[in-house]
PDB file of C-alpha atoms in Angstrom:
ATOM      1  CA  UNK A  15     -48.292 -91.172  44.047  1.00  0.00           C
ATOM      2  CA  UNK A  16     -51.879 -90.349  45.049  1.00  0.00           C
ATOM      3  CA  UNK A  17     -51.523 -87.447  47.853  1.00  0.00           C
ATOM      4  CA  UNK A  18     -53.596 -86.444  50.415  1.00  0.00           C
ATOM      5  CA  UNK A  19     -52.992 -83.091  51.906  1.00  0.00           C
ATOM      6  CA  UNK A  20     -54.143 -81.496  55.137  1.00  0.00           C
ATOM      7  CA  UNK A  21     -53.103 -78.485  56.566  1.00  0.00           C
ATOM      8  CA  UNK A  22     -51.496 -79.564  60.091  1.00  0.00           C
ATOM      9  CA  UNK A  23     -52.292 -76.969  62.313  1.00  0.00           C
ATOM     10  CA  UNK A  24     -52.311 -76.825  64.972  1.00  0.00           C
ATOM     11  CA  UNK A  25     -55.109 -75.400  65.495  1.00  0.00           C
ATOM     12  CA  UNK A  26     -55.767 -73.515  68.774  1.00  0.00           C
ATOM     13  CA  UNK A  27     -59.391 -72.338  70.072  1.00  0.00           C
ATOM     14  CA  UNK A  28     -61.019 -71.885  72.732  1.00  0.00           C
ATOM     15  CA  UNK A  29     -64.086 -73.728  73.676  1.00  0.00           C
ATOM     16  CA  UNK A  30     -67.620 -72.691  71.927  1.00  0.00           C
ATOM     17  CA  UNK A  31     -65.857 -72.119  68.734  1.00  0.00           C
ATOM     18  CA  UNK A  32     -66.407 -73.592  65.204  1.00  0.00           C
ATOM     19  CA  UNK A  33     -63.418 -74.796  63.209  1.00  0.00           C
ATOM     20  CA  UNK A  34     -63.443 -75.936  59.898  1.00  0.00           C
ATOM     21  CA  UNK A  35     -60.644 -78.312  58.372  1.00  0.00           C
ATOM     22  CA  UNK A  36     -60.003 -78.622  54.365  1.00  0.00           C
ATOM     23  CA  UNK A  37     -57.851 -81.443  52.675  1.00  0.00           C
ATOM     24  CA  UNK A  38     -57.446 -81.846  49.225  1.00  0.00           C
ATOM     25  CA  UNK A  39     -57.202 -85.233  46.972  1.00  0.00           C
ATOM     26  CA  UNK A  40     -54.873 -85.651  44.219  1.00  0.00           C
ATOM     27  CA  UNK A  41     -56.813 -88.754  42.516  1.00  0.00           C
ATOM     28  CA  UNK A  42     -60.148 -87.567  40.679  1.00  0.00           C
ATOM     29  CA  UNK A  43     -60.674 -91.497  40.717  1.00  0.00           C
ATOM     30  CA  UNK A  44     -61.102 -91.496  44.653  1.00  0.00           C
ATOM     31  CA  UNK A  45     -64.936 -92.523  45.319  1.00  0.00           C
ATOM     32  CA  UNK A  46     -64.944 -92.900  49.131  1.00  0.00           C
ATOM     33  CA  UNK A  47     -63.609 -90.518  51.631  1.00  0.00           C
ATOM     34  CA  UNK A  48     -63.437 -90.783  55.306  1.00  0.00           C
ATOM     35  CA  UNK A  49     -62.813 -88.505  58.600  1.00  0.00           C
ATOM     36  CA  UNK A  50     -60.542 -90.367  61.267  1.00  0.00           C
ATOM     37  CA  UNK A  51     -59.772 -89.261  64.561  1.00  0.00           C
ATOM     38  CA  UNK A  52     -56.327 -89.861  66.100  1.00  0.00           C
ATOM     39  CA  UNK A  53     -56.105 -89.014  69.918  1.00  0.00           C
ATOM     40  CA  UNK A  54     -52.416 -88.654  71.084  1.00  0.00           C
ATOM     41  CA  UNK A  55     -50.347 -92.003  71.022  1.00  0.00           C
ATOM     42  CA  UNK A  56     -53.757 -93.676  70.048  1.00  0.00           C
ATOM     43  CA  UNK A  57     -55.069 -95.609  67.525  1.00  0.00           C
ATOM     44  CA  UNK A  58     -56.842 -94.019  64.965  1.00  0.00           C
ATOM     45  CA  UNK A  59     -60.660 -94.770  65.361  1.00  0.00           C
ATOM     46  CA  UNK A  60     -63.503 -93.872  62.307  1.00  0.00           C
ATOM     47  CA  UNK A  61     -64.984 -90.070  62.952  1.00  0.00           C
ATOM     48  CA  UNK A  62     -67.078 -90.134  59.741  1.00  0.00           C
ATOM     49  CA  UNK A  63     -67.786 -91.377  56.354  1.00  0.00           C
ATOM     50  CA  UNK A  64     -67.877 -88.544  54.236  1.00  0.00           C
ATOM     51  CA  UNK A  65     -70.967 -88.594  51.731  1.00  0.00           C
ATOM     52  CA  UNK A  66     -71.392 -86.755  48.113  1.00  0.00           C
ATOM     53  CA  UNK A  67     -74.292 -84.487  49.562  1.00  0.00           C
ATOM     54  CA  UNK A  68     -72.708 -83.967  52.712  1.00  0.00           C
ATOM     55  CA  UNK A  69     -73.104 -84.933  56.202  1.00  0.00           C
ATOM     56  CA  UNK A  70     -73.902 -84.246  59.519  1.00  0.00           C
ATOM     57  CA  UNK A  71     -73.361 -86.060  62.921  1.00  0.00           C
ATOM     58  CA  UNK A  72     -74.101 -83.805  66.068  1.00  0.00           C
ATOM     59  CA  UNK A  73     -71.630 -81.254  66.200  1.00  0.00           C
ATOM     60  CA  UNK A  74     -69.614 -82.005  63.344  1.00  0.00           C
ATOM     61  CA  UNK A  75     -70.464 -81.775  59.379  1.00  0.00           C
ATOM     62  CA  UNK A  76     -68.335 -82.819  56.420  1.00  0.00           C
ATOM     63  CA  UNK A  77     -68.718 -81.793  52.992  1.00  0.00           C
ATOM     64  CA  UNK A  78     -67.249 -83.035  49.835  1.00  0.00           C
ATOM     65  CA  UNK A  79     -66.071 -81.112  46.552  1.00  0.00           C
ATOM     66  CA  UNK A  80     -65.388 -83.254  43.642  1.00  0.00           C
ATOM     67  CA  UNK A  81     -64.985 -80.361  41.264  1.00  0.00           C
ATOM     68  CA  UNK A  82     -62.701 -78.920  43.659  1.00  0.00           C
ATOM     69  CA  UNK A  83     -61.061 -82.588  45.118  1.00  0.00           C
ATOM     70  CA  UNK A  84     -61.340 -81.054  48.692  1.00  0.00           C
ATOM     71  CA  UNK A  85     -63.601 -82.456  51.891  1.00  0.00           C
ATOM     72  CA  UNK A  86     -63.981 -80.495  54.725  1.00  0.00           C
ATOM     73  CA  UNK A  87     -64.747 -81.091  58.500  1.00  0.00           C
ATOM     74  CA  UNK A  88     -66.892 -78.459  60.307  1.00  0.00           C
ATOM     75  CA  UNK A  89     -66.975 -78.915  64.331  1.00  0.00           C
ATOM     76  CA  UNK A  90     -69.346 -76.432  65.977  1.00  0.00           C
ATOM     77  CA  UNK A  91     -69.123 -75.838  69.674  1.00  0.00           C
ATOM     78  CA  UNK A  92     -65.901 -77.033  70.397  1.00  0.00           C
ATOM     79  CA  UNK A  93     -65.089 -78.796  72.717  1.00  0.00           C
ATOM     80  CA  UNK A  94     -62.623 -79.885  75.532  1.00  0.00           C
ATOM     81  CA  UNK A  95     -62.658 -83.485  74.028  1.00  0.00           C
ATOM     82  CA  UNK A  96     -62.090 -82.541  70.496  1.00  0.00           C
ATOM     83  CA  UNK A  97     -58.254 -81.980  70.678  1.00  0.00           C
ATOM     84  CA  UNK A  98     -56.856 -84.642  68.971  1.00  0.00           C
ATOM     85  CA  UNK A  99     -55.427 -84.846  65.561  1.00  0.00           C
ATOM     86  CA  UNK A 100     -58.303 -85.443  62.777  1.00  0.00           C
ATOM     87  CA  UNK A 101     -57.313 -87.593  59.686  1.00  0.00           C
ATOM     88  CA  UNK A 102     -58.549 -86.960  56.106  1.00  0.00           C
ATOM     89  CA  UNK A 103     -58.809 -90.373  53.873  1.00  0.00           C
ATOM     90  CA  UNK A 104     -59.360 -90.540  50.724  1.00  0.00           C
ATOM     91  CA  UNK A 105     -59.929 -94.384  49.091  1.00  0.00           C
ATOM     92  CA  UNK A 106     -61.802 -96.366  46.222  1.00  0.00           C
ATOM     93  CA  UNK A 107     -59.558 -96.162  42.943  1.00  0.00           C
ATOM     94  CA  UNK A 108     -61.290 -98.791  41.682  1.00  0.00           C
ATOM     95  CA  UNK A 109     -60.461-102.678  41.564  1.00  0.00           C
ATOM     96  CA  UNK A 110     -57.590-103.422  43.667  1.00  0.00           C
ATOM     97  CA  UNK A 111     -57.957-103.042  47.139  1.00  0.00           C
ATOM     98  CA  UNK A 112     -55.700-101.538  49.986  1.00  0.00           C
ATOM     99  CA  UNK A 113     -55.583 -98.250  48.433  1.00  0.00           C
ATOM    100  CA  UNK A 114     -57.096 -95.698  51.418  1.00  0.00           C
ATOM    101  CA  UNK A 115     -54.519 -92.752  51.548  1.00  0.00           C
ATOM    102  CA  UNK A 116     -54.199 -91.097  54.748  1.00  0.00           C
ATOM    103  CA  UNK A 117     -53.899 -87.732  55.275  1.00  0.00           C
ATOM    104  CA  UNK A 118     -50.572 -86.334  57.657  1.00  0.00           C
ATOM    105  CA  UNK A 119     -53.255 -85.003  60.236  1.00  0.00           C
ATOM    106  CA  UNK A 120     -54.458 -81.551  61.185  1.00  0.00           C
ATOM    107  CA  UNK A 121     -53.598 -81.082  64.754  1.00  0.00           C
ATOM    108  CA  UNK A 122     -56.558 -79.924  66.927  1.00  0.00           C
ATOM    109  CA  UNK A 123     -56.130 -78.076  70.368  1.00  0.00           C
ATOM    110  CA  UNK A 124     -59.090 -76.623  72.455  1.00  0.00           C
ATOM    111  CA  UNK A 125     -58.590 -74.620  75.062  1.00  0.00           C
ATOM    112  CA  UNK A 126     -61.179 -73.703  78.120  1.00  0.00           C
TER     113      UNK A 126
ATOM    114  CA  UNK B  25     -65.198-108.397  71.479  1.00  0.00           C
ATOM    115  CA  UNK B  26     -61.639-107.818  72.209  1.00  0.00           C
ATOM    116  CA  UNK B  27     -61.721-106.031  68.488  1.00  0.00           C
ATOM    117  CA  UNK B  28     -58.239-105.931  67.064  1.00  0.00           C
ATOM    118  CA  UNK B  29     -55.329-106.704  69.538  1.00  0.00           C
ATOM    119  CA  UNK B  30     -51.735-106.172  68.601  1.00  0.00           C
ATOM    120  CA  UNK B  31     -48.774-107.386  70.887  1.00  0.00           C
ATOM    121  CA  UNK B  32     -46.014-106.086  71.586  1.00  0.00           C
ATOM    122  CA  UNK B  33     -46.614-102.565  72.684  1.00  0.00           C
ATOM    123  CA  UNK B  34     -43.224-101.883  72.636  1.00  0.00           C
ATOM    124  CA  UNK B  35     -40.225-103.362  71.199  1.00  0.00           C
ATOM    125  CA  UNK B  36     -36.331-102.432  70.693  1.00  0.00           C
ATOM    126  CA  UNK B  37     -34.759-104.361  68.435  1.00  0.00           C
ATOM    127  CA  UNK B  38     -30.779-104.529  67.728  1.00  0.00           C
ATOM    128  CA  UNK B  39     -30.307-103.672  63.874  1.00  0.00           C
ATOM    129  CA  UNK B  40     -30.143-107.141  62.257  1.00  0.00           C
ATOM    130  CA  UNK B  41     -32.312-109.013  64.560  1.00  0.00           C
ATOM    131  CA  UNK B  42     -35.684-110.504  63.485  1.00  0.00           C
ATOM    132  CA  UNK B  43     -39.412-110.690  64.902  1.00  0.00           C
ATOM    133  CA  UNK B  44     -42.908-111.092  64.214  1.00  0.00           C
ATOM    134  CA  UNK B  45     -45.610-108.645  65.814  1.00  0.00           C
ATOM    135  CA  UNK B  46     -48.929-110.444  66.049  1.00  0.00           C
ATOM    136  CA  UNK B  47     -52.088-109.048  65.446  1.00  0.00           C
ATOM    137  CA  UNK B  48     -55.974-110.738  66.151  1.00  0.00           C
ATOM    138  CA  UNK B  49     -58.913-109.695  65.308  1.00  0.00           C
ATOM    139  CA  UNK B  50     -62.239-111.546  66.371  1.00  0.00           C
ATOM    140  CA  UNK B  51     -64.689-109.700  64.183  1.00  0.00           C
ATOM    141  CA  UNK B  52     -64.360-112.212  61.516  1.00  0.00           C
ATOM    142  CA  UNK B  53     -63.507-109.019  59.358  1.00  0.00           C
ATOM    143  CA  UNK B  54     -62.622-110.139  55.782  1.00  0.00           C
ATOM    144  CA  UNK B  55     -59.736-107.524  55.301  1.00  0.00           C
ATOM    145  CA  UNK B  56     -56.615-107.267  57.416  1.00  0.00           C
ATOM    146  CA  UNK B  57     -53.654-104.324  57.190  1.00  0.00           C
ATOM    147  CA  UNK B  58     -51.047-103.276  58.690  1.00  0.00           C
ATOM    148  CA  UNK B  59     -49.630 -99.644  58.196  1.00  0.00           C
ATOM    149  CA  UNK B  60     -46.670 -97.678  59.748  1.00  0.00           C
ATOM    150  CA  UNK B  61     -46.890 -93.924  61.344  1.00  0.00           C
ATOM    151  CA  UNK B  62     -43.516 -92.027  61.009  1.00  0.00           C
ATOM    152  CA  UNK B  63     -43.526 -88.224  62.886  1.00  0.00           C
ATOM    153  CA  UNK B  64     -44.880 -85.842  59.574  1.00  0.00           C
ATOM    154  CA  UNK B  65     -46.133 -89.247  57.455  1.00  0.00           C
ATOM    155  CA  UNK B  66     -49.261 -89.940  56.945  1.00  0.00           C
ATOM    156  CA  UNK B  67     -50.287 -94.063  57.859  1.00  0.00           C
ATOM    157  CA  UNK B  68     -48.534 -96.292  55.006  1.00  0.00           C
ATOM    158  CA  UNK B  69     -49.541 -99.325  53.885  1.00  0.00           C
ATOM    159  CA  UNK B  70     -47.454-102.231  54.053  1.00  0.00           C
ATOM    160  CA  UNK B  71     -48.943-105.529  53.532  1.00  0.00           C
ATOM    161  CA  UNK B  72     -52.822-106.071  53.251  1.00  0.00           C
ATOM    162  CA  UNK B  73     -55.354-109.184  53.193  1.00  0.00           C
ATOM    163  CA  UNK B  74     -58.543-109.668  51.788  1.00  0.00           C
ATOM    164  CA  UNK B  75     -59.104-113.051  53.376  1.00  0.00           C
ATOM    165  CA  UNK B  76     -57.022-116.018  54.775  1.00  0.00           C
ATOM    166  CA  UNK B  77     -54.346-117.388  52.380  1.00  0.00           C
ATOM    167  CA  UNK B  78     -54.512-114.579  50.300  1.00  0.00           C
ATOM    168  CA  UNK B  79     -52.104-111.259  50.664  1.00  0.00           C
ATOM    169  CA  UNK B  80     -50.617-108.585  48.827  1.00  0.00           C
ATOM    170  CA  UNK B  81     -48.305-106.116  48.887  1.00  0.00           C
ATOM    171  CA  UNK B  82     -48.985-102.088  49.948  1.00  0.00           C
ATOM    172  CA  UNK B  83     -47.181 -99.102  49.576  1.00  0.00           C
ATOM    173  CA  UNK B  84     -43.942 -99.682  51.759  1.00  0.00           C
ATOM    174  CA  UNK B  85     -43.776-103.491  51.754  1.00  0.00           C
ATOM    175  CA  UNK B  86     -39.656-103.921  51.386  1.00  0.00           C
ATOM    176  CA  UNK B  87     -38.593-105.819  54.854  1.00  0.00           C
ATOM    177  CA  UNK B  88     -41.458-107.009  55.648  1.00  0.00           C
ATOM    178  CA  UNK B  89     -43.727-110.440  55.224  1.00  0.00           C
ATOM    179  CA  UNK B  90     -46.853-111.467  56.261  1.00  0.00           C
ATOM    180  CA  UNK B  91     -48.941-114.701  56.370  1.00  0.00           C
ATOM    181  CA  UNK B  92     -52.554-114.561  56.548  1.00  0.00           C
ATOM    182  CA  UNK B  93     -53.416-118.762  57.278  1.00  0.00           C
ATOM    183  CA  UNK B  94     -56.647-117.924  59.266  1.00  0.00           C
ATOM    184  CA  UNK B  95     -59.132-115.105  59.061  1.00  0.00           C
ATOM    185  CA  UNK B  96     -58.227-113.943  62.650  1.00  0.00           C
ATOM    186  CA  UNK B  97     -54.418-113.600  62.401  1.00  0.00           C
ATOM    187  CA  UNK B  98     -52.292-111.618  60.806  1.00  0.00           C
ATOM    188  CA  UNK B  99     -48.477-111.291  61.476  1.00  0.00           C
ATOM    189  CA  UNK B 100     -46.218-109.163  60.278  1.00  0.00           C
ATOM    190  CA  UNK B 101     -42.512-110.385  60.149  1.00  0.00           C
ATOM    191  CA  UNK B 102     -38.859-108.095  60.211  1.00  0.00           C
ATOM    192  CA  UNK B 103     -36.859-110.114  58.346  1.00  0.00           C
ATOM    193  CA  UNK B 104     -33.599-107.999  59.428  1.00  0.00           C
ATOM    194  CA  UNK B 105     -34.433-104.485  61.074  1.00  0.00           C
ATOM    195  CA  UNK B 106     -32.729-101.375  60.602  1.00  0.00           C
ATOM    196  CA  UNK B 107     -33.103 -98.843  61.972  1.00  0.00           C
ATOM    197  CA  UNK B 108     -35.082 -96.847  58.970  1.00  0.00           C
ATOM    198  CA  UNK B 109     -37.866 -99.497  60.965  1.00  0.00           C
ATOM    199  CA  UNK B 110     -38.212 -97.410  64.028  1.00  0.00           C
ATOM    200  CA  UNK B 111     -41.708 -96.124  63.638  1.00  0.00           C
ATOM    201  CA  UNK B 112     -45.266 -97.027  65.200  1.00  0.00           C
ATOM    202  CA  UNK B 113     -47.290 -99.726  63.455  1.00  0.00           C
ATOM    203  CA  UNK B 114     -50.913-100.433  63.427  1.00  0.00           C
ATOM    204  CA  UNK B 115     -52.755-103.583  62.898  1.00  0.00           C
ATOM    205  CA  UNK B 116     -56.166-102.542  60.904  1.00  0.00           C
ATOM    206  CA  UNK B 117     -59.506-104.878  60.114  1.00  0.00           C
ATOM    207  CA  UNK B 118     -62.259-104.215  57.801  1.00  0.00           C
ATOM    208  CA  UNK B 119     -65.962-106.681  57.467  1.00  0.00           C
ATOM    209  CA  UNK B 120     -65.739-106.414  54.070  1.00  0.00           C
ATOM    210  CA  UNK B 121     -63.036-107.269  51.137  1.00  0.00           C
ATOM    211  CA  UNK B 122     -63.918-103.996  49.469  1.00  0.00           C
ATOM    212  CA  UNK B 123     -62.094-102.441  52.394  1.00  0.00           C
ATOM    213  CA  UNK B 124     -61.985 -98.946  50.822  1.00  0.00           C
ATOM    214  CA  UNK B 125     -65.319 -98.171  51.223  1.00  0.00           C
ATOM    215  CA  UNK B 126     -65.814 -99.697  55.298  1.00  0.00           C
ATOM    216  CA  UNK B 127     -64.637 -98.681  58.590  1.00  0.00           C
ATOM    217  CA  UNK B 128     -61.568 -99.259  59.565  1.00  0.00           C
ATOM    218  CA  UNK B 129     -61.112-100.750  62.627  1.00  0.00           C
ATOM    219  CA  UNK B 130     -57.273-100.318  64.128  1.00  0.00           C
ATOM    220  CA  UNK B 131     -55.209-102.112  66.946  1.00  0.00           C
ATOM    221  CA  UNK B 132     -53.613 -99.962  69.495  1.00  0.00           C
ATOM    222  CA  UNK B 133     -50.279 -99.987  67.733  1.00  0.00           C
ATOM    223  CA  UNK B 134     -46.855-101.286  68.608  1.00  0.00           C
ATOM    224  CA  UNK B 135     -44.034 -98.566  69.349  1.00  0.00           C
ATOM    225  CA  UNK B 136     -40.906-100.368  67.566  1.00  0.00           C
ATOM    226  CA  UNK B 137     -37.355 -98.722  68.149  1.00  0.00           C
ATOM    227  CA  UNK B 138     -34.538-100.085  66.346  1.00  0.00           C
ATOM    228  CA  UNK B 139     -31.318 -99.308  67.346  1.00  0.00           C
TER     229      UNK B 139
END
């Protein structure tokens, strides 16, 4: 089975701080890759697509390893808002369709 | 745009008993999923569609059907639920077929306990 692993925390800081999030890919095949957000008994909604030279939106950065099969999520300035628990996806074996593998979550708690 | 709407919230179901839970979307999005979230489990993929009439099975499809007869509906059916069915389940749509490489766009879930 392809895996998707994420470390799930939680992780506890306190607001101003930057926290970084790794997950690792089992399928070297995987060509797309994704950061999803998951807010407590929410939906998950799309954070950020995660691009081959890396990415940054605001606050928050995400990198991608193929040599390694890891992407990472960098949030600077934490804040208040950003607990939730953040989703690593990894997707795009090729051909058939319905393959995105979710992550178990990495639990994220900011504190004031 | 209501986006993707999912009804039920909730549910309890008796072991045994059948029922569908509905899910809209009014995107016209291509792709349609539906996935379960167990406590410690990633999402799972049960049934997906890449367009209406057409649908196929996911990673966790035993006791479950779906039906896919326009682009804006997709149902998922319990065919007899057990309790191994408690879990939360999302309702997903995607604009494109090739689905792996586009947003996601999820429901707001429905909370089924099975007793």
């Amino acid at each position: 089975r392809k895996e998707v692993e994420q470390d799930p925390g939680p992780f506890n800081v306190p607001e101003g701080a930057t926290v970084a999030f790794n997950c690792t890919y089992s399928n070297s095949a995987s060509q797309s890759f994704f950061w999803y957000r998951q807010d407590c008994r929410k939906e998950p909604k799309l954070l950020m697509s995660v691009y081959s030279s890396g990415n940054e939106d605001g606050r928050f950065t995400a990198q991608l390893n193929r040599a390694s099969q890891y992407i990472s999520l960098l949030i600077r300035d934490s804040k208040l808002s950003d607990s939730a628990t953040y989703l690593c996806v990894a997707a795009g074996y090729g051909g058939s369709q319905g393959n995105l593998i979710f992550g178990k979550g990495t639990k994220l708690s900011v504190k004031p | 745009n209501a986006g993707v709407t999912q009804t039920p919230k909730f549910q309890v179901l008796k072991t045994g008993q059948s029922m569908t839970l509905q899910c809209a979307q009014d995107m016209n999005h291509e792709y349609m999923s539906w996935y379960r979230q167990d406590p410690g489990m990633g999402l799972r993929l049960i049934h997906y569609s890449v367009g209406a009439g057409i649908t196929d099975q996911g990673e966790v499809p035993n006791g479950y059907n779906v039906s896919r007869s326009t682009t804006e509906d997709f149902p998922l059916r319990l065919l007899s639920a057990a309790p191994s069915q408690t879990s939360v389940y999302f309702c997903a749509s995607s604009y494109s077929r090739l689905a792996d490489y586009y947003e996601q766009y999820f429901g707001p879930g429905t909370r089924l306990t099975v007793t």
